[in-house]
JSON list of C-alpha atoms in Angstrom, two decimals:
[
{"chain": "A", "resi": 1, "resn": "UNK", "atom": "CA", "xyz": [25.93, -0.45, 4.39]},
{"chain": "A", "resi": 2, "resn": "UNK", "atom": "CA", "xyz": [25.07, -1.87, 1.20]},
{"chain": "A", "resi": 3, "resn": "UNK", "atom": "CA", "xyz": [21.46, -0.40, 1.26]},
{"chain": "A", "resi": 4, "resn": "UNK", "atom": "CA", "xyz": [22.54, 3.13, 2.13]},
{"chain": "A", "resi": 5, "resn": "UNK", "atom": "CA", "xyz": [25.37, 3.60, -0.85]},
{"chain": "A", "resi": 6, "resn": "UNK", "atom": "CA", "xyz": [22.72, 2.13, -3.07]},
{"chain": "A", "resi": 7, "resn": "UNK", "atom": "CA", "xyz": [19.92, 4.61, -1.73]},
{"chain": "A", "resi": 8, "resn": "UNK", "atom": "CA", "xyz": [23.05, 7.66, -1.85]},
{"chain": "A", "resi": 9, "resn": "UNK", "atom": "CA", "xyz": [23.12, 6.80, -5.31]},
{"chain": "A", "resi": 10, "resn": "UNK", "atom": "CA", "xyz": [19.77, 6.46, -6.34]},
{"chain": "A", "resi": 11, "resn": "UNK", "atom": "CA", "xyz": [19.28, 10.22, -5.04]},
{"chain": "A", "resi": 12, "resn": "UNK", "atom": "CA", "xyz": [21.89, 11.22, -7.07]},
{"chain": "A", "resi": 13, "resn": "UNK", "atom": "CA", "xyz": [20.49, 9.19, -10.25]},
{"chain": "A", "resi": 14, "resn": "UNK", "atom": "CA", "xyz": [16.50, 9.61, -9.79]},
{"chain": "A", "resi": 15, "resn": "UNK", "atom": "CA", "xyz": [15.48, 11.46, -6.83]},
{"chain": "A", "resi": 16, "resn": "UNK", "atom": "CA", "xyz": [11.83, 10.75, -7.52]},
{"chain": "A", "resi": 17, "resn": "UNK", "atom": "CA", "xyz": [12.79, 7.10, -6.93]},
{"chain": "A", "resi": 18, "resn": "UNK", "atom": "CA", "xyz": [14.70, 8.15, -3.64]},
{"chain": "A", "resi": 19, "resn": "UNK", "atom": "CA", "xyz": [11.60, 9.92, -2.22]},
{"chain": "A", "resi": 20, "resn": "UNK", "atom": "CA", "xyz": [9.81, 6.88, -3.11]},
{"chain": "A", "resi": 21, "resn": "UNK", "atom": "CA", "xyz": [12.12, 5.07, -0.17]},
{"chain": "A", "resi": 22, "resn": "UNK", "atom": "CA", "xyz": [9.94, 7.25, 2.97]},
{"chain": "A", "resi": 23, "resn": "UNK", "atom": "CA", "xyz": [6.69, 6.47, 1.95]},
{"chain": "A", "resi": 24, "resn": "UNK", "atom": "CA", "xyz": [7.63, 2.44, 1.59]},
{"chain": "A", "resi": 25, "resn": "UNK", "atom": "CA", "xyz": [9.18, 2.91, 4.91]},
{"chain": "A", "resi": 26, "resn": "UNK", "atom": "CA", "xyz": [6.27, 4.07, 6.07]},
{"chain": "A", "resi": 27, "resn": "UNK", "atom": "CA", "xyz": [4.26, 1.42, 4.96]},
{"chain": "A", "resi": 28, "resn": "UNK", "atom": "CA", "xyz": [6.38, -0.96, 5.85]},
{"chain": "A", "resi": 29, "resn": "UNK", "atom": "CA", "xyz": [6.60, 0.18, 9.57]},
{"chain": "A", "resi": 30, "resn": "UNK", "atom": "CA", "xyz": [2.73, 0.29, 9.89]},
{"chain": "A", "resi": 31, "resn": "UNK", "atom": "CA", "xyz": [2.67, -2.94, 8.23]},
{"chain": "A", "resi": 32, "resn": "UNK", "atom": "CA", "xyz": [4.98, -4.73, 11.04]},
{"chain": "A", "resi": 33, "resn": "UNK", "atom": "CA", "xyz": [3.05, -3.57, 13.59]},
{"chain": "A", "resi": 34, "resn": "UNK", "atom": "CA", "xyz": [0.03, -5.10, 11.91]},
{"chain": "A", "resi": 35, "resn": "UNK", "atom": "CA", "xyz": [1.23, -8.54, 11.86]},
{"chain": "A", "resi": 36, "resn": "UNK", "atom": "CA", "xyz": [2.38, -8.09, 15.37]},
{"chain": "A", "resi": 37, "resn": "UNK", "atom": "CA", "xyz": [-1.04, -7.12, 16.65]},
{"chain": "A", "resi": 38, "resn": "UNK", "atom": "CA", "xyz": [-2.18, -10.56, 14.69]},
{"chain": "A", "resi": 39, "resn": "UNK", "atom": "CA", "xyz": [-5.01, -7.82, 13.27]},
{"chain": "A", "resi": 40, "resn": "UNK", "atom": "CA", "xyz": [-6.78, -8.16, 15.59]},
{"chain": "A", "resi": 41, "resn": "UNK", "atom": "CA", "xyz": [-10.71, -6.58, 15.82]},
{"chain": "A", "resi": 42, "resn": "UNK", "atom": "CA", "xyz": [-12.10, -8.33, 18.90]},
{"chain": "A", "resi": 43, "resn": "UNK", "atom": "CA", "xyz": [-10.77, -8.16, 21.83]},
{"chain": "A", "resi": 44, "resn": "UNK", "atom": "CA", "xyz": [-11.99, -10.51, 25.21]},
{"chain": "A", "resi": 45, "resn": "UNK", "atom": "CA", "xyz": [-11.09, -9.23, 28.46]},
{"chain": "A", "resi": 46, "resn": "UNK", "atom": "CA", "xyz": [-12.18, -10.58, 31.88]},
{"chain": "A", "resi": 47, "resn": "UNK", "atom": "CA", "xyz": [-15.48, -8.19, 32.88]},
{"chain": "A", "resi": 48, "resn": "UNK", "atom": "CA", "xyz": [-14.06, -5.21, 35.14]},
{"chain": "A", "resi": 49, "resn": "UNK", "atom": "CA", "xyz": [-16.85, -3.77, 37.30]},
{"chain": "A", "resi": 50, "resn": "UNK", "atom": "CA", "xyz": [-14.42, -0.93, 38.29]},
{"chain": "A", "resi": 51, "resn": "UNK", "atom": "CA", "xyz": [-13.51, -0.06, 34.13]},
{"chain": "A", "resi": 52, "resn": "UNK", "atom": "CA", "xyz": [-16.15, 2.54, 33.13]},
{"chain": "A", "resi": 53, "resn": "UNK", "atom": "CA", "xyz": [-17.64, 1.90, 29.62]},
{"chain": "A", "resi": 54, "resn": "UNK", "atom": "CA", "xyz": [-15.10, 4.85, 28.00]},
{"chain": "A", "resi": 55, "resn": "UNK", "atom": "CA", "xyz": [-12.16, 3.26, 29.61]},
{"chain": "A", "resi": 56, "resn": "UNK", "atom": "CA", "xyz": [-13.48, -0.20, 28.27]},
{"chain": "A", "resi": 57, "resn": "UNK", "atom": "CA", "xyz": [-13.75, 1.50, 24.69]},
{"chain": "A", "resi": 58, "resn": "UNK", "atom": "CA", "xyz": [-10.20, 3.28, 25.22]},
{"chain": "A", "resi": 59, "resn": "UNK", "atom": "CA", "xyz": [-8.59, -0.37, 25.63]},
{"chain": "A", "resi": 60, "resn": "UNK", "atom": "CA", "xyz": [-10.49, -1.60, 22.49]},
{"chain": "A", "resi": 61, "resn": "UNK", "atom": "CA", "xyz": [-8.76, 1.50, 20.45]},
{"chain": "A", "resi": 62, "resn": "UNK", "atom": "CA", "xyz": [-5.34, 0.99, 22.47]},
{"chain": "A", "resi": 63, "resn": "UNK", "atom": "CA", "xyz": [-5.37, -3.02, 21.52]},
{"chain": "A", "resi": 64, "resn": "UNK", "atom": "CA", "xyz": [-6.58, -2.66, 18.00]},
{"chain": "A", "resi": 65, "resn": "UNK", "atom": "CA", "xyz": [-4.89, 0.41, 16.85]},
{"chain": "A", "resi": 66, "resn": "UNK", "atom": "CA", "xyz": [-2.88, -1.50, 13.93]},
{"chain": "A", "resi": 67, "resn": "UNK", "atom": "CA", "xyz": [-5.52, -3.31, 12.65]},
{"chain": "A", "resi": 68, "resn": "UNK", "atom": "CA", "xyz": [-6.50, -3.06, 9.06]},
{"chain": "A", "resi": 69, "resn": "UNK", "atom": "CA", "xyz": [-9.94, -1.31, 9.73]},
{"chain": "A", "resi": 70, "resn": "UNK", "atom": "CA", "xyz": [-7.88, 1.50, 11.30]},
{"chain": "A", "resi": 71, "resn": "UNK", "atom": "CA", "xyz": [-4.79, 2.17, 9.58]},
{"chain": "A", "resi": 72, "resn": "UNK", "atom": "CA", "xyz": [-5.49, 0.38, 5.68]},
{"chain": "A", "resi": 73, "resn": "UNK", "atom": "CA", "xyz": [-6.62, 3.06, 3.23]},
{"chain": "A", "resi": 74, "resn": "UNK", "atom": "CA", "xyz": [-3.48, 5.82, 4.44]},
{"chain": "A", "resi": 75, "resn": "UNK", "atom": "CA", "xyz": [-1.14, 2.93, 4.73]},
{"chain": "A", "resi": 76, "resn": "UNK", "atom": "CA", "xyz": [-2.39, 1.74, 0.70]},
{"chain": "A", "resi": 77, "resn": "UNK", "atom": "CA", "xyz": [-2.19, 5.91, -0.31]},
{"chain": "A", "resi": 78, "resn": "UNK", "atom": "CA", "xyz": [1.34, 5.46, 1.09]},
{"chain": "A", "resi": 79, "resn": "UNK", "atom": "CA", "xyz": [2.04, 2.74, -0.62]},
{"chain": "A", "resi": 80, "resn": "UNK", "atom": "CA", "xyz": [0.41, 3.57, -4.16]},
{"chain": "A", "resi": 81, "resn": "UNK", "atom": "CA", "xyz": [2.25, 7.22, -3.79]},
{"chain": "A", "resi": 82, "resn": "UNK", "atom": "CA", "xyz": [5.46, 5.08, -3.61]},
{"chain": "A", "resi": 83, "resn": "UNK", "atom": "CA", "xyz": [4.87, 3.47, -6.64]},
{"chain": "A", "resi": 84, "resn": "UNK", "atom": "CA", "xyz": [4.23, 6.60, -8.40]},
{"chain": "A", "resi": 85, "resn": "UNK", "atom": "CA", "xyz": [7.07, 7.98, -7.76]},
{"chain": "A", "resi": 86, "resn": "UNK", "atom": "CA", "xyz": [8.95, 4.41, -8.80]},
{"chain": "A", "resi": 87, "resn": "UNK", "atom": "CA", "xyz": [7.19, 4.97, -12.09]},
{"chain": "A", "resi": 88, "resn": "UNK", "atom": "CA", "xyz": [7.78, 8.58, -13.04]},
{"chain": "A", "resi": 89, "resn": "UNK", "atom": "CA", "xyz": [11.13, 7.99, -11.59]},
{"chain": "A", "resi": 90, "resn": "UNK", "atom": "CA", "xyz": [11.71, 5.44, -14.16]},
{"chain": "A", "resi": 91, "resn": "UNK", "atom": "CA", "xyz": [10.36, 6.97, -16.92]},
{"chain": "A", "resi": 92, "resn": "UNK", "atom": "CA", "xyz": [12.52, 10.31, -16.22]},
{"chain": "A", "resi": 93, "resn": "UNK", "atom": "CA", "xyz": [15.68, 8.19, -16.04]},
{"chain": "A", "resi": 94, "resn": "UNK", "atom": "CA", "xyz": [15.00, 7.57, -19.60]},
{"chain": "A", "resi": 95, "resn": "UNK", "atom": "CA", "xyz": [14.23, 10.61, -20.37]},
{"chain": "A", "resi": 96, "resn": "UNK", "atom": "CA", "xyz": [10.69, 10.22, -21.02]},
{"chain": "A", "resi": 97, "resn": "UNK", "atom": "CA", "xyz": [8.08, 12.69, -20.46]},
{"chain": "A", "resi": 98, "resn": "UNK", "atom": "CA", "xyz": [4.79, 11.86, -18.43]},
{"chain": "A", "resi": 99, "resn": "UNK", "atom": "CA", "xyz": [2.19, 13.83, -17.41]},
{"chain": "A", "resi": 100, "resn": "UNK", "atom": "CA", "xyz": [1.58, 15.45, -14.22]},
{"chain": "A", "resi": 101, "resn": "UNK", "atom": "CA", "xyz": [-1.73, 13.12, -13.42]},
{"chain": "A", "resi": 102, "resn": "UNK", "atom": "CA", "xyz": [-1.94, 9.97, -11.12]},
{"chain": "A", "resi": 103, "resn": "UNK", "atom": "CA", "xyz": [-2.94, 7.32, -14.32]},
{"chain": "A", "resi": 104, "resn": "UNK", "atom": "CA", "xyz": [-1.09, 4.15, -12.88]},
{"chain": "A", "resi": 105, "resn": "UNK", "atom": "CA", "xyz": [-1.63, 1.97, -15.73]},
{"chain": "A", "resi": 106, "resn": "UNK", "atom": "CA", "xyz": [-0.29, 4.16, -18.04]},
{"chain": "A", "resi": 107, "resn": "UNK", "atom": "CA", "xyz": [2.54, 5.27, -16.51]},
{"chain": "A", "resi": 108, "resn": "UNK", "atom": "CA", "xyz": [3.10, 1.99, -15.51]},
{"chain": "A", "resi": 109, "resn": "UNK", "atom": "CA", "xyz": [2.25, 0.74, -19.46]},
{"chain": "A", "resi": 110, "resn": "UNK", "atom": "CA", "xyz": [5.29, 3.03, -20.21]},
{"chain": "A", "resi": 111, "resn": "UNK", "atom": "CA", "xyz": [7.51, 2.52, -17.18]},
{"chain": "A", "resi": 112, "resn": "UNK", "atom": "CA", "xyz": [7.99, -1.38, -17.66]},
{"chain": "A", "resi": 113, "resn": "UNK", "atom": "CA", "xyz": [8.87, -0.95, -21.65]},
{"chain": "A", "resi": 114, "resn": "UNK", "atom": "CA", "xyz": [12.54, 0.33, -19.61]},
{"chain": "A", "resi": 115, "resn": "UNK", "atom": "CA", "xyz": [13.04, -2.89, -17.50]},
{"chain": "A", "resi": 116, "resn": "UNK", "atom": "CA", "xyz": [14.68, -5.41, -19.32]},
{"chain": "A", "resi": 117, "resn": "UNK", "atom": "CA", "xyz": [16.97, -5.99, -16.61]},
{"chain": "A", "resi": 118, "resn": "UNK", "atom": "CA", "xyz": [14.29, -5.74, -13.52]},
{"chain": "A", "resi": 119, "resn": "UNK", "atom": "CA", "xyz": [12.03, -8.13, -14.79]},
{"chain": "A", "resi": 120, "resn": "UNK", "atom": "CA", "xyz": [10.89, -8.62, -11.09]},
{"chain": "A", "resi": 121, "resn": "UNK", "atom": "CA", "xyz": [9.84, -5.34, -10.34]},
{"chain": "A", "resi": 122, "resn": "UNK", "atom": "CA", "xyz": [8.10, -5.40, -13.92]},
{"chain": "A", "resi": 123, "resn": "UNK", "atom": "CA", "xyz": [5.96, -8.34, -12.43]},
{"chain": "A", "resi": 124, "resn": "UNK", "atom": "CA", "xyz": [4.94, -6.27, -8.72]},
{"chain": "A", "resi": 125, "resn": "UNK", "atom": "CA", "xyz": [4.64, -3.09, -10.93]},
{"chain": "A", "resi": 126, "resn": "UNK", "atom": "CA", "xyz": [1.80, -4.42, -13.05]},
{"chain": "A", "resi": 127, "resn": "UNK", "atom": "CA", "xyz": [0.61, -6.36, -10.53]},
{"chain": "A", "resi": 128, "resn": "UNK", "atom": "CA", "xyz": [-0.53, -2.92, -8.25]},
{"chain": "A", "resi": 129, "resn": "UNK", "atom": "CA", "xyz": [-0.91, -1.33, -11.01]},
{"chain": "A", "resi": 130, "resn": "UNK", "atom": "CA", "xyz": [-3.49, -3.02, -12.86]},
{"chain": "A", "resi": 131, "resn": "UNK", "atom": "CA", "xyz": [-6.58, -5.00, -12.29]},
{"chain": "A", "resi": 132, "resn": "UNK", "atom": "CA", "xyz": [-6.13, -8.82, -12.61]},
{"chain": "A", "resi": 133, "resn": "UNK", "atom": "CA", "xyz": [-8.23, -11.36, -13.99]},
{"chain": "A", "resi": 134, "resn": "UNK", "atom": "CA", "xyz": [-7.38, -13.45, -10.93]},
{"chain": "A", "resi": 135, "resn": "UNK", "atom": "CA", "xyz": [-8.81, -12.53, -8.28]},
{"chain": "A", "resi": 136, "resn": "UNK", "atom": "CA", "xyz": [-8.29, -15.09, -5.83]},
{"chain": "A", "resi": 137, "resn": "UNK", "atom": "CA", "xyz": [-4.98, -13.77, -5.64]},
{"chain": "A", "resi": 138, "resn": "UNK", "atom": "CA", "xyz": [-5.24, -10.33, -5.90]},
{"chain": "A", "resi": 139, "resn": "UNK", "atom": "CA", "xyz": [-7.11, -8.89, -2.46]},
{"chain": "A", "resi": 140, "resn": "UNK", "atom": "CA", "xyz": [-6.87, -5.58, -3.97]},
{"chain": "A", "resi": 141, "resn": "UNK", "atom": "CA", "xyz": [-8.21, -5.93, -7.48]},
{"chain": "A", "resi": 142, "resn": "UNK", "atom": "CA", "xyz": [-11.58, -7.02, -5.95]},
{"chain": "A", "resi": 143, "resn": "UNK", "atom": "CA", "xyz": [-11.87, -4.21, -3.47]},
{"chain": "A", "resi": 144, "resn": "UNK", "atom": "CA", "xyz": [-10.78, -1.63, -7.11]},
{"chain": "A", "resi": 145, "resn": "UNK", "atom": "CA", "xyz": [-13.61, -3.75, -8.83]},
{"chain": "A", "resi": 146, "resn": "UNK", "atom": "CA", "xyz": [-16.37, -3.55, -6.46]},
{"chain": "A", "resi": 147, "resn": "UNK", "atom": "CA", "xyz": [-16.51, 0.11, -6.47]},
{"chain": "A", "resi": 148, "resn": "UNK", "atom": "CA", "xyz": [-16.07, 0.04, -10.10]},
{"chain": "A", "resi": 149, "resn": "UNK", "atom": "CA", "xyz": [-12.38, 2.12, -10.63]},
{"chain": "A", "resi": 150, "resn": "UNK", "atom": "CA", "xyz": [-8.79, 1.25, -11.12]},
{"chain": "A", "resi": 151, "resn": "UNK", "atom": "CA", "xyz": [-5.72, 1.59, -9.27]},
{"chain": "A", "resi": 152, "resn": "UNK", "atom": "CA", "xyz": [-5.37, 4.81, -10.99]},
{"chain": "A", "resi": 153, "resn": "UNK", "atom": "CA", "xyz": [-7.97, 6.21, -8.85]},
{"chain": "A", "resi": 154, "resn": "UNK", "atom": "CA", "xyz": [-6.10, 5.31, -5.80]},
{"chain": "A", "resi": 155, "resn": "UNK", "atom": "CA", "xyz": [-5.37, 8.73, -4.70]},
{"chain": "A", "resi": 156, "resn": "UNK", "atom": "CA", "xyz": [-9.84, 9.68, -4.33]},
{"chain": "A", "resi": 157, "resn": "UNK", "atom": "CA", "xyz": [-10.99, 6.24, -2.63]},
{"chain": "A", "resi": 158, "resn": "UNK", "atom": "CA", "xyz": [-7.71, 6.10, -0.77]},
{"chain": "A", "resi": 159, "resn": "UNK", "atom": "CA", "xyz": [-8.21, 9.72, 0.47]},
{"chain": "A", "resi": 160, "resn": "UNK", "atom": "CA", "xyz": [-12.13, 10.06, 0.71]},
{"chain": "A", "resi": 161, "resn": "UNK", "atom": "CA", "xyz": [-15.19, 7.76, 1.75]},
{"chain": "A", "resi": 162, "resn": "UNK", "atom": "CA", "xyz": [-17.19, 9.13, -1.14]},
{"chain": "A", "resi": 163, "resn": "UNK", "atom": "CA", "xyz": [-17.19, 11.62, -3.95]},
{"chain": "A", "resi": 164, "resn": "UNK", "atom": "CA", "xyz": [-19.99, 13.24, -5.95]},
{"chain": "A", "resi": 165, "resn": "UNK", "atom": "CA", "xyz": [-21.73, 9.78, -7.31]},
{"chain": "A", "resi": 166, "resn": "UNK", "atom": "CA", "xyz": [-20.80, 7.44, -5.08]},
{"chain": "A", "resi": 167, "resn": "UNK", "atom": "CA", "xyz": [-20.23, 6.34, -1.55]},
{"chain": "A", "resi": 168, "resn": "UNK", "atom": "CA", "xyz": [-17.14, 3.88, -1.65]},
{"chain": "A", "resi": 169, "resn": "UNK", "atom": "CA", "xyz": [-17.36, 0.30, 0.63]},
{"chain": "A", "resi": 170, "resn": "UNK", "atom": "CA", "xyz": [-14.12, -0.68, 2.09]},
{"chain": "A", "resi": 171, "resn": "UNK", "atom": "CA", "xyz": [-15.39, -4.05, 3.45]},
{"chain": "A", "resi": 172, "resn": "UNK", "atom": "CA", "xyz": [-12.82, -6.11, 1.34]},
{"chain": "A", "resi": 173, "resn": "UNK", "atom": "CA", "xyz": [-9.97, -4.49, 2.56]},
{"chain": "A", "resi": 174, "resn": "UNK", "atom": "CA", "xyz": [-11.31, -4.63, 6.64]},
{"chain": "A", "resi": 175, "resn": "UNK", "atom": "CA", "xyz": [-11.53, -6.95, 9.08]},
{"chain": "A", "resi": 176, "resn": "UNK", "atom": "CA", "xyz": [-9.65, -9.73, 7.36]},
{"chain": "A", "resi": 177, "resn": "UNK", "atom": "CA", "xyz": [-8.13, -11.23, 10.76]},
{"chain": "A", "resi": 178, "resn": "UNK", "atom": "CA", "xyz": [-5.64, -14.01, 9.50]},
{"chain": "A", "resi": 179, "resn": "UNK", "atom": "CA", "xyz": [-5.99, -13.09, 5.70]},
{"chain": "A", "resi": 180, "resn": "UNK", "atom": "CA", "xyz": [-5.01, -9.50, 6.46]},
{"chain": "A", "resi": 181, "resn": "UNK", "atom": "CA", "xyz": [-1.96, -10.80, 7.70]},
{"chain": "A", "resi": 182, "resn": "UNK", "atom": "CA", "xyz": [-1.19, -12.78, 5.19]},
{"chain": "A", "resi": 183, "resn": "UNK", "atom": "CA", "xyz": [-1.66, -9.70, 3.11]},
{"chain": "A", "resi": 184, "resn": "UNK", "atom": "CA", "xyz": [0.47, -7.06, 4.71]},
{"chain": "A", "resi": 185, "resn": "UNK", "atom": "CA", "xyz": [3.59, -10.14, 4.73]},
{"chain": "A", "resi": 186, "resn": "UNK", "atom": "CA", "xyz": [2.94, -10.07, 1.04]},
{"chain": "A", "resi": 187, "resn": "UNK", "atom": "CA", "xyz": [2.95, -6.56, 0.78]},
{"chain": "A", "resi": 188, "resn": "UNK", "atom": "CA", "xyz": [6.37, -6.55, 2.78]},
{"chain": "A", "resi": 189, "resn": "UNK", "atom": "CA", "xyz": [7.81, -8.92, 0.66]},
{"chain": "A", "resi": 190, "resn": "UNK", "atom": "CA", "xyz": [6.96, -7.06, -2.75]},
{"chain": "A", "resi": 191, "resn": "UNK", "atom": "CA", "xyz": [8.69, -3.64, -1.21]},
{"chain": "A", "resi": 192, "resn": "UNK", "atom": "CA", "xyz": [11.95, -5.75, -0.24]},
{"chain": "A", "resi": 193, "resn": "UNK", "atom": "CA", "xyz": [11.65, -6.47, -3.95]},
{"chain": "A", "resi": 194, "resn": "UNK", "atom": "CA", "xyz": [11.06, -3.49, -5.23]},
{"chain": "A", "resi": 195, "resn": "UNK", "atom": "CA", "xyz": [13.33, -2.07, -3.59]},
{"chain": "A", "resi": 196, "resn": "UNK", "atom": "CA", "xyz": [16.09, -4.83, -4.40]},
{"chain": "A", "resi": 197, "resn": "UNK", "atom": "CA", "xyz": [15.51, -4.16, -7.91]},
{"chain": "A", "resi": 198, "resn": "UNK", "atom": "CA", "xyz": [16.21, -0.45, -7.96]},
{"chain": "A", "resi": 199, "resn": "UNK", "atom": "CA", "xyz": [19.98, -1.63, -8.49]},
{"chain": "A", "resi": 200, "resn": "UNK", "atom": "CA", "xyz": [19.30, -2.89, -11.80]},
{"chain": "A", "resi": 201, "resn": "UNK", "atom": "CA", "xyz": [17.86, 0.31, -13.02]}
]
């Protein structure tokens, strides 16, 4: 009951940041069903003489439908259009203009000089936001630095294999098995926190 007077007032107060709530659902249901499927990209079955060879593929599809190598890149534009919206949300709560554009780290630059008292979303905001230095720990700052662009280009190599230059690889962010897991739990955690935070807005 909590949740719902605090998202009722939140579309009252910032309605970018309450139309940031369905694309974190979103992402948050396709990231369940991900860890339920254990991510799974091979699949052993006992040999079927009667199973034709399409039937045999339709099974492989059916059985692996969640995994990362089928569902990560829209379930990412979800999530990175979420935190958009967070941001300009933010920033028009304090009456700050922004620009019309997708530039993550500076809107994000901006957004975080307003949370004082959401120190924790500060921390996941700059942590999608921006590249890190670490990356051991950040699974999507190497996938933004192998093909050379920023989170602020999430909405081209989220949306499209390729553009004019360059044809974009996606094999950090596929067939992680385990890791991916581990990944999409993070991922689940940071949105509860996100989230959470909104109250101290």
């Amino acid at each position: 009951m909590f949740k719902v007077t605090l998202l009722i007032k939140m579309i009252v107060k910032s309605p970018l940041i309450a139309f940031s709530h369905k694309y974190f659902q979103l992402t948050e249901n396709c990231l369940f069903e991900l860890i339920n499927s254990k991510n799974k990209h091979s699949i052993w079955t006992d040999f079927d003489e009667n199973i034709t060879e399409e039937e045999s593929y339709n099974l492989y599809i059916e059985k692996a439908k969640w995994s990362d190598f089928r569902i990560i890149e829209p379930l990412l534009f979800n999530f990175y259009h979420a935190i958009e919206l967070v941001l300009k949300g933010i920033l028009a709560l304090n009456n700050e203009e922004f620009k019309t554009n997708h530039s993550l780290e500076s809107l994000c630059n901006k957004a975080i000089l307003h949370l004082e008292k959401a120190e924790k979303l500060k921390e996941i905001l700059i942590k999608y936001c921006k590249l890190s230095n670490n990356e051991s720990n950040n699974l999507l700052s190497i996938f933004y630095k192998e093909n050379n662009l920023t989170p602020s280009k999430y909405y081209i190599i989220l949306k499209y294999p390729f553009d004019s230059n360059n044809e974009y690889s996606y094999f950090k962010i596929h067939y992680l098995k385990d890791k991916g897991v581990d990944f999409a739990k993070e991922l689940l955690e940071d949105i509860k926190t996100i989230k959470n935070q909104f109250r101290n807005l």
